[in-house]
Amino acid sequence: MSETAQTDWARDLGLTAPLVCAPMGGVAGGVLASAVSRAGALGMIGMGSAGSAAALERELARLDTGGAPFGIGLVDWGIARDPDMFERALAAGAALVSVSFGDWEGADPPPSWIEAVRASGALAVTQVATAEEARRAADAGVDAVVARGLEGGGHGDHREPRDALLAEVLSAVEVPVLAAGAVSGPEELRRVLDAGAAAAWVGTAFAACTEALTADAARDALLAADGTQTLVSRVLDVALERPWPSRFPERLLRTPFVECWHGREAELAADAEARAEFRAAVAAADYATVPLDAGQGVGALTAVRTAAEVVAELAGPR
Ligand SMILES: Cc1cc2nc3c(=O)[nH]c(=O)nc-3n(C[C@H](O)[C@H](O)[C@H](O)COP(=O)(O)O)c2cc1C
């Protein structure tokens, strides 16, 4: 008998697949979010390093989910830098707003974004890297937490493998727990749902979709990579002088540039010439040099597909 993956949490949100396309800055814009949501999962617009009120406005203008729910994902230091972006997110009619990569250890009193998101009618969600963070986030009032394992692509606090973290977080909190980190095929989705996750929060598997903001040359680099080619590093943030807190490095694809400077970030910060050369590589879209964010599941990407195909492959009947 064929069986389609489903959970109460996803059903309550109006989804037919217990899948969230993770907010990915520079990848998950309005077009990808629309395609994912129309396919029955939750599409999200991601505002990361280059997030701004204007960028969010641009992506919201491209959003057309046909009435299906969607989400918006922000980062903590981003909303501090651009409060208008946060206000715009609150007014967008999203079903879920995430704010990730804040400081739960020092979160006393609870961050005000949680109450503001809930007052807007959206679910307030955050990504966590430990059971203690999950406990603090739940105590602060979030509606759900995302247990993000070290396998995950992009920025994060890469501490524990997904399945171990998921089990710990599930025992630590009462709120629904989503699982993130290398959910790249139907087996991984089954595994996290069987373990008790309310849904999977999936980034890399959607990064090469036709609807993503990803450049064609970047898609080729993602398809050519396997999971052993990822590394957790601050090199890209240092090279581009991005204000990410150092406790949130990113998992990205190794390139000779990354190999050269990983572990020598202070030297890179002091080397204006190396950084200028790197910026030229960025301008030339040279992905042999410029590393792309990707998780350990990147090896499962073998073809450029539509978001609907990815949703069906991960969560469809089997
Ligand atoms: C290309 C890329 C960009 C990302 N950008 C963001 C972001 O802007 N905000 C955010 O909260 N998470 C971001 N993430 C992390 C995801 O939310 C999620 O933790 C991760 O994708 C899960 O692991 P996976 O990539 O193995 O599926 C990004 C991930 C990737 C791959």
Short mmCIF file of C-alpha atoms and ligand atoms in Angstrom, two decimals:
data_model
loop_
_atom_site.label_atom_id
_atom_site.label_comp_id
_atom_site.label_asym_id
_atom_site.label_seq_id
_atom_site.Cartn_x
_atom_site.Cartn_y
_atom_site.Cartn_z
CA MET A 1 0.00 0.00 0.00
CA SER A 2 1.37 3.42 -0.87
CA GLU A 3 1.74 5.84 1.99
CA THR A 4 2.27 9.59 1.92
CA ALA A 5 4.27 11.19 4.74
CA GLN A 6 2.11 13.40 6.96
CA THR A 7 1.99 14.77 10.54
CA ASP A 8 -0.60 16.57 12.65
CA TRP A 9 1.55 19.70 12.74
CA ALA A 10 1.73 19.87 8.94
CA ARG A 11 -1.97 19.10 8.55
CA ASP A 12 -2.89 21.86 11.02
CA LEU A 13 -0.85 24.31 8.95
CA GLY A 14 -2.72 23.23 5.83
CA LEU A 15 0.20 21.33 4.31
CA THR A 16 -0.04 18.02 2.47
CA ALA A 17 3.67 17.29 3.03
CA PRO A 18 5.47 17.61 6.41
CA LEU A 19 8.24 19.61 4.85
CA VAL A 20 9.47 23.18 5.21
CA CYS A 21 11.81 24.58 2.58
CA ALA A 22 14.33 26.30 4.84
CA PRO A 23 14.80 30.05 4.47
CA MET A 24 17.98 30.38 2.44
CA GLY A 25 19.36 33.85 1.87
CA GLY A 26 20.15 34.37 -1.83
CA VAL A 27 18.44 31.07 -2.76
CA ALA A 28 14.91 30.98 -1.38
CA GLY A 29 13.07 33.94 -2.84
CA GLY A 30 9.40 34.45 -3.62
CA VAL A 31 9.41 32.21 -6.69
CA LEU A 32 10.85 29.16 -4.88
CA ALA A 33 8.62 29.78 -1.86
CA SER A 34 5.56 29.90 -4.13
CA ALA A 35 6.49 26.68 -5.93
CA VAL A 36 7.12 24.82 -2.67
CA SER A 37 3.88 26.03 -1.09
CA ARG A 38 1.86 25.21 -4.20
CA ALA A 39 3.35 21.70 -4.03
CA GLY A 40 1.89 21.23 -0.53
CA ALA A 41 4.97 21.90 1.63
CA LEU A 42 5.79 25.21 3.34
CA GLY A 43 7.79 27.56 1.14
CA MET A 44 9.82 30.23 2.89
CA ILE A 45 11.46 33.45 1.79
CA GLY A 46 14.93 33.66 3.35
CA MET A 47 16.59 36.92 4.33
CA GLY A 48 20.17 36.17 5.32
CA SER A 49 23.43 38.12 5.02
CA ALA A 50 22.06 40.43 2.31
CA GLY A 51 18.58 40.69 3.82
CA SER A 52 16.87 44.08 3.95
CA ALA A 53 13.39 45.55 3.91
CA ALA A 54 13.85 46.32 0.20
CA ALA A 55 15.02 42.78 -0.62
CA LEU A 56 12.08 41.31 1.29
CA GLU A 57 9.68 43.63 -0.54
CA ARG A 58 11.13 42.48 -3.88
CA GLU A 59 10.69 38.80 -3.02
CA LEU A 60 7.20 39.29 -1.59
CA ALA A 61 6.22 40.90 -4.90
CA ARG A 62 7.21 37.61 -6.58
CA LEU A 63 5.17 35.52 -4.19
CA ASP A 64 2.07 33.82 -5.56
CA THR A 65 1.16 30.74 -3.55
CA GLY A 66 -2.44 30.55 -4.77
CA GLY A 67 -3.63 30.93 -1.19
CA ALA A 68 -1.33 28.24 0.25
CA PRO A 69 0.57 29.15 3.43
CA PHE A 70 4.15 30.41 3.31
CA GLY A 71 6.82 31.50 5.75
CA ILE A 72 9.57 34.09 6.12
CA GLY A 73 12.94 33.33 7.72
CA LEU A 74 15.11 36.05 9.24
CA VAL A 75 18.30 36.10 11.26
CA ASP A 76 18.59 37.74 14.66
CA TRP A 77 21.34 40.22 13.83
CA GLY A 78 19.55 41.04 10.56
CA ILE A 79 16.39 42.27 12.29
CA ALA A 80 18.51 44.28 14.73
CA ARG A 81 20.24 45.93 11.74
CA ASP A 82 17.03 46.52 9.78
CA PRO A 83 13.93 46.73 12.00
CA ASP A 84 11.85 47.73 8.94
CA MET A 85 12.55 44.30 7.45
CA PHE A 86 11.06 42.72 10.55
CA GLU A 87 8.00 45.00 10.42
CA ARG A 88 7.52 44.14 6.74
CA ALA A 89 7.72 40.42 7.55
CA LEU A 90 5.07 40.81 10.25
CA ALA A 91 2.70 42.50 7.81
CA ALA A 92 3.15 39.95 5.02
CA GLY A 93 0.53 37.43 6.09
CA ALA A 94 3.04 34.62 6.66
CA ALA A 95 1.91 31.48 8.50
CA LEU A 96 5.35 31.08 10.08
CA VAL A 97 8.15 33.53 10.81
CA SER A 98 11.51 32.25 11.99
CA VAL A 99 14.26 34.26 13.59
CA SER A 100 17.42 32.20 13.98
CA PHE A 101 20.96 32.56 15.27
CA GLY A 102 20.29 34.71 18.30
CA ASP A 103 21.78 34.32 21.76
CA TRP A 104 19.48 32.10 23.81
CA GLU A 105 22.02 31.92 26.63
CA GLY A 106 21.61 35.59 27.33
CA ALA A 107 17.88 35.66 26.50
CA ASP A 108 16.51 37.21 29.66
CA PRO A 109 14.00 38.82 29.19
CA PRO A 110 12.77 36.79 26.20
CA PRO A 111 13.41 38.33 22.79
CA SER A 112 10.57 40.67 21.79
CA TRP A 113 10.34 39.20 18.27
CA ILE A 114 8.49 36.17 19.61
CA GLU A 115 5.53 38.12 20.94
CA ALA A 116 5.45 40.35 17.85
CA VAL A 117 5.40 37.35 15.50
CA ARG A 118 2.67 35.61 17.47
CA ALA A 119 0.61 38.84 17.58
CA SER A 120 0.85 38.97 13.77
CA GLY A 121 -0.89 35.58 13.61
CA ALA A 122 2.19 33.63 12.50
CA LEU A 123 3.94 30.79 14.28
CA ALA A 124 7.17 31.96 15.94
CA VAL A 125 9.99 29.50 15.21
CA THR A 126 13.74 29.37 15.75
CA GLN A 127 16.59 26.99 14.98
CA VAL A 128 18.48 25.51 17.93
CA ALA A 129 21.72 23.57 18.26
CA THR A 130 21.34 22.16 21.79
CA ALA A 131 18.58 20.87 24.07
CA GLU A 132 19.32 23.74 26.45
CA GLU A 133 18.71 26.30 23.70
CA ALA A 134 15.50 24.50 22.81
CA ARG A 135 14.37 24.68 26.44
CA ARG A 136 15.12 28.40 26.62
CA ALA A 137 13.37 29.09 23.32
CA ALA A 138 10.30 27.11 24.42
CA ASP A 139 10.26 28.90 27.79
CA ALA A 140 10.46 32.19 25.90
CA GLY A 141 7.27 31.29 24.01
CA VAL A 142 8.19 29.99 20.54
CA ASP A 143 5.57 27.81 18.85
CA ALA A 144 8.10 25.30 17.50
CA VAL A 145 11.85 24.72 17.41
CA VAL A 146 14.02 23.40 14.63
CA ALA A 147 16.67 20.95 15.88
CA ARG A 148 19.44 21.76 13.42
CA GLY A 149 22.13 19.13 13.24
CA LEU A 150 25.75 19.72 12.32
CA GLU A 151 25.18 18.21 8.86
CA GLY A 152 23.18 21.26 7.78
CA GLY A 153 24.18 23.70 5.09
CA GLY A 154 24.75 27.39 5.63
CA HIS A 155 25.28 29.19 8.93
CA GLY A 156 24.68 27.54 12.26
CA ASP A 157 26.14 26.29 15.48
CA HIS A 158 27.39 22.94 14.21
CA ARG A 159 27.57 20.82 17.35
CA GLU A 160 25.64 17.58 17.27
CA PRO A 161 24.49 15.22 14.54
CA ARG A 162 20.85 15.67 13.55
CA ASP A 163 19.38 12.44 14.92
CA ALA A 164 21.05 12.70 18.33
CA LEU A 165 20.07 16.35 18.66
CA LEU A 166 16.51 15.62 17.56
CA ALA A 167 16.13 12.95 20.27
CA GLU A 168 17.51 15.27 22.95
CA VAL A 169 15.36 18.21 21.91
CA LEU A 170 12.23 16.04 21.73
CA SER A 171 12.78 14.98 25.34
CA ALA A 172 13.55 18.54 26.44
CA VAL A 173 10.51 20.46 25.17
CA GLU A 174 6.75 20.12 24.73
CA VAL A 175 6.49 22.30 21.60
CA PRO A 176 6.66 20.68 18.15
CA VAL A 177 10.20 19.93 16.98
CA LEU A 178 11.25 20.08 13.34
CA ALA A 179 14.42 18.34 12.17
CA ALA A 180 17.11 19.93 10.01
CA GLY A 181 20.43 18.79 8.57
CA ALA A 182 20.94 16.60 5.50
CA VAL A 183 17.34 15.55 5.03
CA SER A 184 18.04 14.91 1.39
CA GLY A 185 15.86 11.93 0.48
CA PRO A 186 12.70 10.06 1.48
CA GLU A 187 14.61 7.76 3.86
CA GLU A 188 15.88 10.68 5.94
CA LEU A 189 12.42 12.23 6.02
CA ARG A 190 10.95 8.93 7.24
CA ARG A 191 13.69 8.59 9.85
CA VAL A 192 13.08 12.00 11.41
CA LEU A 193 9.29 11.65 11.31
CA ASP A 194 9.49 8.18 12.88
CA ALA A 195 11.71 9.69 15.60
CA GLY A 196 8.95 12.20 16.40
CA ALA A 197 9.72 15.29 14.30
CA ALA A 198 6.70 17.41 13.34
CA ALA A 199 8.28 18.07 9.93
CA ALA A 200 11.67 18.35 8.24
CA TRP A 201 13.28 21.74 7.60
CA VAL A 202 15.14 21.19 4.34
CA GLY A 203 17.60 23.53 2.68
CA THR A 204 20.22 21.99 0.41
CA ALA A 205 17.80 19.61 -1.34
CA PHE A 206 15.96 22.66 -2.72
CA ALA A 207 19.04 24.77 -3.47
CA ALA A 208 19.43 23.68 -7.12
CA CYS A 209 15.72 23.87 -7.98
CA THR A 210 14.73 25.66 -11.17
CA GLU A 211 12.80 28.21 -9.08
CA ALA A 212 15.69 29.03 -6.72
CA LEU A 213 17.59 32.33 -7.01
CA THR A 214 20.72 30.19 -7.46
CA ALA A 215 22.79 31.13 -10.53
CA ASP A 216 23.19 28.46 -13.25
CA ALA A 217 26.93 28.11 -12.61
CA ALA A 218 26.20 27.65 -8.90
CA ARG A 219 23.69 24.91 -9.70
CA ASP A 220 26.40 23.10 -11.67
CA ALA A 221 28.79 23.35 -8.71
CA LEU A 222 26.13 21.95 -6.35
CA LEU A 223 25.36 19.03 -8.67
CA ALA A 224 29.07 18.22 -9.02
CA ALA A 225 29.72 18.17 -5.25
CA ASP A 226 29.41 15.36 -2.76
CA GLY A 227 28.93 15.51 1.00
CA THR A 228 32.62 14.97 1.72
CA GLN A 229 33.37 18.28 0.04
CA THR A 230 31.70 20.42 2.68
CA LEU A 231 33.46 22.21 5.49
CA VAL A 232 32.36 24.43 8.38
CA SER A 233 34.23 27.70 8.13
CA ARG A 234 34.17 31.47 8.64
CA VAL A 235 36.30 32.12 5.56
CA LEU A 236 33.47 33.47 3.42
CA ASP A 237 32.19 35.80 6.15
CA VAL A 238 35.70 37.12 6.75
CA ALA A 239 36.43 37.51 3.03
CA LEU A 240 33.23 39.48 2.50
CA GLU A 241 33.42 41.27 5.88
CA ARG A 242 29.93 40.08 6.78
CA PRO A 243 28.81 40.72 10.37
CA TRP A 244 27.98 37.13 11.33
CA PRO A 245 28.72 36.31 14.99
CA SER A 246 31.76 34.01 15.06
CA ARG A 247 29.85 31.26 16.87
CA PHE A 248 27.80 30.74 13.70
CA PRO A 249 30.21 29.65 10.97
CA GLU A 250 28.72 28.17 7.79
CA ARG A 251 28.85 24.79 6.13
CA LEU A 252 29.96 25.36 2.57
CA LEU A 253 31.66 23.66 -0.35
CA ARG A 254 35.44 23.47 -0.24
CA THR A 255 37.27 25.44 -2.89
CA PRO A 256 41.01 26.17 -3.13
CA PHE A 257 40.27 29.61 -1.63
CA VAL A 258 38.59 28.01 1.38
CA GLU A 259 41.41 25.47 1.76
CA CYS A 260 43.96 28.26 1.60
CA TRP A 261 42.41 30.50 4.27
CA HIS A 262 40.51 28.15 6.59
CA GLY A 263 42.22 28.44 9.98
CA ARG A 264 43.99 31.63 8.84
CA GLU A 265 40.96 33.93 9.05
CA ALA A 266 42.84 36.65 10.96
CA GLU A 267 45.43 36.79 8.15
CA LEU A 268 42.67 36.98 5.57
CA ALA A 269 41.03 39.82 7.49
CA ALA A 270 44.33 41.70 7.30
CA ASP A 271 44.97 40.94 3.61
CA ALA A 272 43.08 43.53 1.60
CA GLU A 273 44.56 42.27 -1.67
CA ALA A 274 43.35 38.69 -1.13
CA ARG A 275 39.91 39.97 -0.24
CA ALA A 276 39.79 42.20 -3.32
CA GLU A 277 40.74 39.23 -5.54
CA PHE A 278 38.02 37.22 -3.88
CA ARG A 279 35.43 39.94 -4.48
CA ALA A 280 36.42 39.89 -8.16
CA ALA A 281 35.72 36.13 -8.20
CA VAL A 282 32.32 36.81 -6.64
CA ALA A 283 31.58 39.41 -9.32
CA ALA A 284 32.61 36.90 -12.01
CA ALA A 285 30.40 34.17 -10.47
CA ASP A 286 33.48 31.94 -10.31
CA TYR A 287 32.25 29.04 -8.19
CA ALA A 288 35.54 27.20 -8.53
CA THR A 289 36.77 29.88 -6.10
CA VAL A 290 33.67 31.17 -4.35
CA PRO A 291 32.23 28.58 -1.94
CA LEU A 292 28.50 27.86 -1.92
CA ASP A 293 26.55 27.08 1.21
CA ALA A 294 25.59 23.39 1.21
CA GLY A 295 24.98 20.63 3.71
CA GLN A 296 26.33 17.11 3.89
CA GLY A 297 23.37 15.87 1.86
CA VAL A 298 24.58 17.76 -1.21
CA GLY A 299 25.70 14.50 -2.86
CA ALA A 300 22.04 13.54 -3.28
CA LEU A 301 21.62 16.42 -5.73
CA THR A 302 22.08 14.87 -9.14
CA ALA A 303 19.80 16.92 -11.40
CA VAL A 304 18.16 20.30 -11.58
CA ARG A 305 14.53 19.71 -10.67
CA THR A 306 11.42 21.70 -9.91
CA ALA A 307 10.42 22.26 -6.30
CA ALA A 308 7.30 20.14 -6.90
CA GLU A 309 9.51 17.23 -7.98
CA VAL A 310 11.65 17.57 -4.85
CA VAL A 311 8.57 17.69 -2.58
CA ALA A 312 7.08 14.64 -4.33
CA GLU A 313 10.35 12.72 -4.10
CA LEU A 314 10.82 13.44 -0.41
CA ALA A 315 7.27 13.12 0.83
CA GLY A 316 5.16 11.55 -1.91
CA PRO A 317 3.54 8.10 -1.88
CA ARG A 318 5.85 5.09 -1.70
C1 LIG B 1 22.25 28.10 0.74
C2 LIG B 1 21.77 28.17 2.15
C3 LIG B 1 21.43 29.40 2.71
C4 LIG B 1 20.92 29.48 4.01
N1 LIG B 1 20.52 30.69 4.50
C5 LIG B 1 19.84 30.74 5.69
C6 LIG B 1 19.22 31.94 6.12
O1 LIG B 1 19.29 32.97 5.44
N2 LIG B 1 18.53 31.93 7.29
C7 LIG B 1 18.42 30.80 8.04
O2 LIG B 1 17.77 30.84 9.09
N3 LIG B 1 19.02 29.64 7.67
C8 LIG B 1 19.71 29.58 6.51
N4 LIG B 1 20.26 28.40 6.09
C9 LIG B 1 20.20 27.22 6.98
C10 LIG B 1 18.87 26.49 6.84
O3 LIG B 1 17.86 27.20 7.53
C11 LIG B 1 18.91 25.05 7.41
O4 LIG B 1 19.39 25.08 8.72
C12 LIG B 1 19.77 24.09 6.60
O5 LIG B 1 19.63 24.32 5.22
C13 LIG B 1 19.38 22.65 6.92
O6 LIG B 1 20.32 21.75 6.44
P1 LIG B 1 20.35 21.16 4.93
O7 LIG B 1 20.88 22.27 4.10
O8 LIG B 1 21.28 20.03 5.05
O9 LIG B 1 18.95 20.75 4.54
C14 LIG B 1 20.79 28.30 4.80
C15 LIG B 1 21.17 27.06 4.24
C16 LIG B 1 21.64 26.98 2.94
C17 LIG B 1 21.99 25.63 2.37
#
